[in-house]
Tab-separated table of C-alpha atoms in Angstrom:
chain	number	residue	atom	x	y	z
A	1	GLY	CA	-127.281	41.567	20.272
A	2	ALA	CA	-128.488	43.670	17.364
A	3	GLY	CA	-131.664	45.642	17.759
A	4	VAL	CA	-134.080	46.919	15.142
A	5	SER	CA	-132.247	48.872	12.480
A	6	GLN	CA	-133.645	51.294	9.950
A	7	SER	CA	-132.122	52.832	6.868
A	8	PRO	CA	-131.538	55.439	5.813
A	9	ARG	CA	-131.546	57.372	9.061
A	10	TYR	CA	-132.208	60.608	7.185
A	11	LYS	CA	-133.803	61.133	3.816
A	12	VAL	CA	-134.465	64.338	1.945
A	13	ALA	CA	-136.796	64.047	-1.012
A	14	LYS	CA	-138.151	66.584	-3.428
A	15	ARG	CA	-141.910	66.747	-3.634
A	16	GLY	CA	-143.126	64.179	-6.113
A	17	GLN	CA	-140.247	61.753	-5.653
A	18	ASP	CA	-140.706	58.176	-4.526
A	19	VAL	CA	-138.903	56.946	-1.410
A	20	ALA	CA	-138.272	53.539	0.144
A	21	LEU	CA	-137.554	53.110	3.823
A	22	ARG	CA	-136.098	49.876	5.129
A	23	CYS	CA	-136.587	48.109	8.436
A	24	ASP	CA	-134.471	45.190	9.652
A	25	PRO	CA	-136.268	43.680	12.633
A	26	ILE	CA	-134.659	41.588	15.316
A	27	SER	CA	-133.977	38.124	13.923
A	28	GLY	CA	-136.834	35.733	14.569
A	29	HIS	CA	-139.369	38.411	15.406
A	30	VAL	CA	-142.746	37.542	13.994
A	31	SER	CA	-144.552	40.855	14.376
A	32	LEU	CA	-143.527	44.076	12.661
A	33	PHE	CA	-145.113	47.509	12.954
A	34	TRP	CA	-144.667	50.801	11.112
A	35	TYR	CA	-145.506	54.149	12.688
A	36	GLN	CA	-145.384	57.755	11.519
A	37	GLN	CA	-144.312	60.378	14.059
A	38	ALA	CA	-144.861	63.980	13.062
A	39	LEU	CA	-142.946	66.716	14.837
A	40	GLY	CA	-144.250	67.190	18.366
A	41	GLN	CA	-146.642	64.271	18.131
A	42	GLY	CA	-146.742	60.700	19.270
A	43	PRO	CA	-146.286	57.775	16.899
A	44	GLU	CA	-149.298	57.031	14.708
A	45	PHE	CA	-149.926	53.471	13.622
A	46	LEU	CA	-149.513	52.779	9.922
A	47	THR	CA	-149.493	49.027	9.426
A	48	TYR	CA	-148.847	45.637	11.067
A	49	PHE	CA	-147.337	42.406	9.734
A	50	GLN	CA	-147.359	38.957	11.201
A	51	ASN	CA	-144.597	37.176	9.315
A	52	GLU	CA	-145.218	38.079	5.665
A	53	ALA	CA	-148.925	38.712	6.105
A	54	GLN	CA	-150.055	42.309	6.359
A	55	LEU	CA	-152.868	41.926	8.880
A	56	ASP	CA	-153.734	45.579	9.387
A	57	LYS	CA	-153.046	48.489	7.066
A	58	SER	CA	-155.792	50.739	8.290
A	59	GLY	CA	-153.357	53.466	9.328
A	60	LEU	CA	-151.815	54.051	5.906
A	61	PRO	CA	-152.885	57.628	5.110
A	62	SER	CA	-153.331	57.242	1.368
A	63	ASP	CA	-152.790	54.860	-1.514
A	64	ARG	CA	-149.391	56.501	-2.003
A	65	PHE	CA	-148.183	54.507	0.979
A	66	PHE	CA	-147.326	50.853	0.527
A	67	ALA	CA	-145.559	48.407	2.837
A	68	GLU	CA	-144.280	44.914	2.247
A	69	ARG	CA	-142.477	42.150	4.078
A	70	PRO	CA	-142.159	39.458	1.407
A	71	GLU	CA	-140.067	36.923	3.314
A	72	GLY	CA	-141.295	37.681	6.785
A	73	SER	CA	-138.163	39.477	7.892
A	74	VAL	CA	-137.018	42.766	6.310
A	75	SER	CA	-139.785	45.243	5.581
A	76	THR	CA	-139.928	48.203	3.238
A	77	LEU	CA	-142.250	51.178	3.488
A	78	LYS	CA	-142.634	52.914	0.146
A	79	ILE	CA	-144.101	56.341	-0.358
A	80	GLN	CA	-144.919	57.378	-3.884
A	81	ARG	CA	-145.127	60.961	-5.121
A	82	THR	CA	-144.073	62.382	-1.755
A	83	GLN	CA	-145.859	65.444	-0.411
A	84	GLN	CA	-144.730	67.942	2.207
A	85	GLU	CA	-147.184	66.514	4.721
A	86	ASP	CA	-145.289	63.216	4.522
A	87	SER	CA	-142.374	64.836	6.366
A	88	ALA	CA	-142.057	62.917	9.629
A	89	VAL	CA	-140.014	60.294	11.430
A	90	TYR	CA	-140.992	56.784	10.367
A	91	LEU	CA	-140.569	54.238	13.119
A	92	CYS	CA	-140.378	50.501	12.811
A	93	ALA	CA	-140.909	48.095	15.706
A	94	SER	CA	-140.764	44.333	15.999
A	95	SER	CA	-141.800	41.790	18.588
A	96	LEU	CA	-141.188	38.103	19.054
A	97	GLY	CA	-144.858	37.282	18.954
A	98	GLN	CA	-148.286	38.754	19.302
A	99	GLY	CA	-149.924	39.416	22.621
A	100	GLY	CA	-149.257	40.971	25.972
A	101	THR	CA	-146.283	38.795	26.747
A	102	TYR	CA	-144.259	40.284	23.951
A	103	GLU	CA	-142.518	43.636	23.994
A	104	GLN	CA	-142.230	45.879	20.950
A	105	TYR	CA	-138.649	46.894	20.209
A	106	PHE	CA	-138.352	50.135	18.281
A	107	GLY	CA	-135.754	51.189	15.774
A	108	PRO	CA	-134.228	54.691	15.788
A	109	GLY	CA	-136.429	55.820	12.938
A	110	THR	CA	-135.943	57.380	9.525
A	111	ARG	CA	-136.412	61.129	9.389
A	112	LEU	CA	-138.004	62.034	6.046
A	113	THR	CA	-137.983	65.643	4.924
A	114	VAL	CA	-139.902	66.518	1.776
A	115	THR	CA	-138.882	69.825	0.218
B	1	ALA	CA	-162.186	53.592	18.600
B	2	GLN	CA	-159.428	54.179	21.061
B	3	SER	CA	-157.455	57.261	21.970
B	4	VAL	CA	-154.934	58.483	24.494
B	5	THR	CA	-154.650	61.918	26.095
B	6	GLN	CA	-151.528	63.035	27.872
B	7	LEU	CA	-152.097	66.184	29.875
B	8	GLY	CA	-149.114	68.493	29.810
B	9	SER	CA	-146.744	68.432	26.880
B	10	HIS	CA	-143.953	69.633	29.190
B	11	VAL	CA	-143.423	68.818	32.855
B	12	SER	CA	-140.569	70.205	34.925
B	13	VAL	CA	-139.545	68.852	38.323
B	14	SER	CA	-136.581	69.288	40.612
B	15	GLU	CA	-134.158	66.448	41.139
B	16	GLY	CA	-135.465	64.309	44.002
B	17	ALA	CA	-139.059	65.453	43.573
B	18	LEU	CA	-142.052	63.301	42.698
B	19	VAL	CA	-142.671	62.684	39.006
B	20	LEU	CA	-146.307	62.444	37.877
B	21	LEU	CA	-147.114	62.122	34.182
B	22	ARG	CA	-150.783	61.867	33.325
B	23	CYS	CA	-152.439	59.555	30.832
B	24	ASN	CA	-156.130	59.092	30.170
B	25	TYR	CA	-157.494	56.724	27.584
B	26	SER	CA	-160.747	55.951	25.881
B	27	SER	CA	-161.560	52.425	24.844
B	28	SER	CA	-164.776	50.545	24.216
B	29	VAL	CA	-163.211	47.299	25.377
B	30	PRO	CA	-160.796	46.469	28.178
B	31	PRO	CA	-157.531	48.117	27.255
B	32	TYR	CA	-153.938	47.089	27.500
B	33	LEU	CA	-151.796	50.054	28.515
B	34	PHE	CA	-148.152	50.955	28.084
B	35	TRP	CA	-145.635	53.642	28.924
B	36	TYR	CA	-142.609	54.209	26.704
B	37	VAL	CA	-139.609	56.511	27.118
B	38	GLN	CA	-137.709	58.120	24.270
B	39	TYR	CA	-134.274	59.639	24.674
B	40	PRO	CA	-132.988	61.983	21.953
B	41	ASN	CA	-132.006	60.187	18.758
B	42	GLN	CA	-133.024	56.824	20.197
B	43	GLY	CA	-135.942	54.491	19.678
B	44	LEU	CA	-138.809	54.167	22.114
B	45	GLN	CA	-138.143	51.863	25.059
B	46	LEU	CA	-140.819	50.110	27.073
B	47	LEU	CA	-141.011	51.310	30.685
B	48	LEU	CA	-143.937	49.222	31.860
B	49	LYS	CA	-147.238	47.724	30.781
B	50	TYR	CA	-150.606	46.683	32.126
B	51	THR	CA	-152.221	43.664	30.475
B	52	THR	CA	-154.008	41.682	33.171
B	53	GLY	CA	-153.777	41.119	36.899
B	54	ALA	CA	-152.502	43.636	39.408
B	55	THR	CA	-153.496	47.173	38.538
B	56	LEU	CA	-150.324	48.670	40.023
B	57	VAL	CA	-147.454	47.825	37.741
B	58	LYS	CA	-143.790	48.452	38.312
B	59	GLY	CA	-141.351	49.123	35.546
B	60	ILE	CA	-137.737	49.897	34.946
B	61	ASN	CA	-135.822	52.768	36.523
B	62	GLY	CA	-138.147	52.998	39.520
B	63	PHE	CA	-141.250	53.984	37.571
B	64	GLU	CA	-144.690	52.622	38.294
B	65	ALA	CA	-148.226	53.190	37.020
B	66	GLU	CA	-151.687	52.340	38.243
B	67	PHE	CA	-154.565	51.307	36.001
B	68	LYS	CA	-157.747	52.942	37.278
B	69	LYS	CA	-160.680	51.754	35.237
B	70	SER	CA	-163.189	54.079	36.915
B	71	GLU	CA	-161.060	57.077	36.006
B	72	THR	CA	-159.865	55.671	32.644
B	73	SER	CA	-156.369	56.628	33.719
B	74	PHE	CA	-152.892	55.133	33.721
B	75	HIS	CA	-150.701	57.795	35.296
B	76	LEU	CA	-146.944	57.270	35.536
B	77	THR	CA	-145.123	58.065	38.767
B	78	LYS	CA	-141.671	57.944	40.264
B	79	PRO	CA	-141.055	58.969	43.877
B	80	SER	CA	-137.757	60.728	43.294
B	81	ALA	CA	-136.653	62.201	39.970
B	82	HIS	CA	-133.125	61.748	38.718
B	83	MET	CA	-131.365	63.858	36.122
B	84	SER	CA	-131.200	60.812	33.853
B	85	ASP	CA	-135.023	60.683	33.761
B	86	ALA	CA	-135.121	63.711	31.469
B	87	ALA	CA	-136.689	62.386	28.266
B	88	GLU	CA	-140.000	62.218	26.430
B	89	TYR	CA	-142.625	59.810	27.707
B	90	PHE	CA	-145.453	58.281	25.695
B	91	CYS	CA	-148.550	56.467	26.883
B	92	ALA	CA	-150.107	53.909	24.527
B	93	VAL	CA	-153.206	51.705	24.411
B	94	THR	CA	-154.292	48.684	22.434
B	95	ASN	CA	-157.038	46.100	22.704
B	96	ASN	CA	-155.662	43.493	20.324
B	97	PHE	CA	-151.872	43.966	20.142
B	98	ASN	CA	-152.197	44.588	16.425
B	99	LYS	CA	-152.878	48.303	16.465
B	100	PHE	CA	-151.469	50.650	19.083
B	101	TYR	CA	-152.593	54.209	19.810
B	102	PHE	CA	-150.068	56.610	21.317
B	103	GLY	CA	-150.512	59.898	23.143
B	104	SER	CA	-148.754	63.023	21.962
B	105	GLY	CA	-146.036	62.700	24.589
B	106	THR	CA	-144.805	64.560	27.667
B	107	LYS	CA	-141.310	65.986	27.825
B	108	LEU	CA	-139.890	65.691	31.317
B	109	ASN	CA	-137.290	68.203	32.399
B	110	VAL	CA	-135.390	67.577	35.621
B	111	LYS	CA	-133.810	70.606	37.278
B	112	PRO	CA	-130.733	70.218	39.442
């Protein structure tokens, strides 16, 4: 079956441009997570959705970052006025539910390069 | 606040040798602990997890890890390394399954 997909896989943006990164979770998965992975680092939590509700956005680094999941399935991470420090791989993960029983399934990521 | 420390950003072992990847965590409440593997150009894949119950957990591909509360550790081991184990490994912790904290990763190299 299909896993978590992310698009685009690679994105180059000029500093100051806005970007939108898409995540298609596994069908029926309730929980959705976004992470930022800088080069040589582990994933850093950005935000968490349960269905359409954004229950935790404490990891978003600034008000330039915005995430939504309006219908409880596809999610979009938007970064406004991109800066060089935004260059990273953005990972999306989904799980069937919340709690220890449920495994997070990760997408391949979107590599964002801000020039 | 929670955090994860992975000692050794690069570990190199010979094929057939023991694999030991170290993970220490800090958490003010009982943690739930995970190990993930990442192959190049692929997403992270769950190897194993500790939530409750037995402190020695077994995962896929012959890996296992032991939760040691007194040492705040969750080290990953495999008795005999295989060439296909070469990848990057991440330890992660959460206490509520909403927010996960990952270590900075350990790249495992397996020499023939």
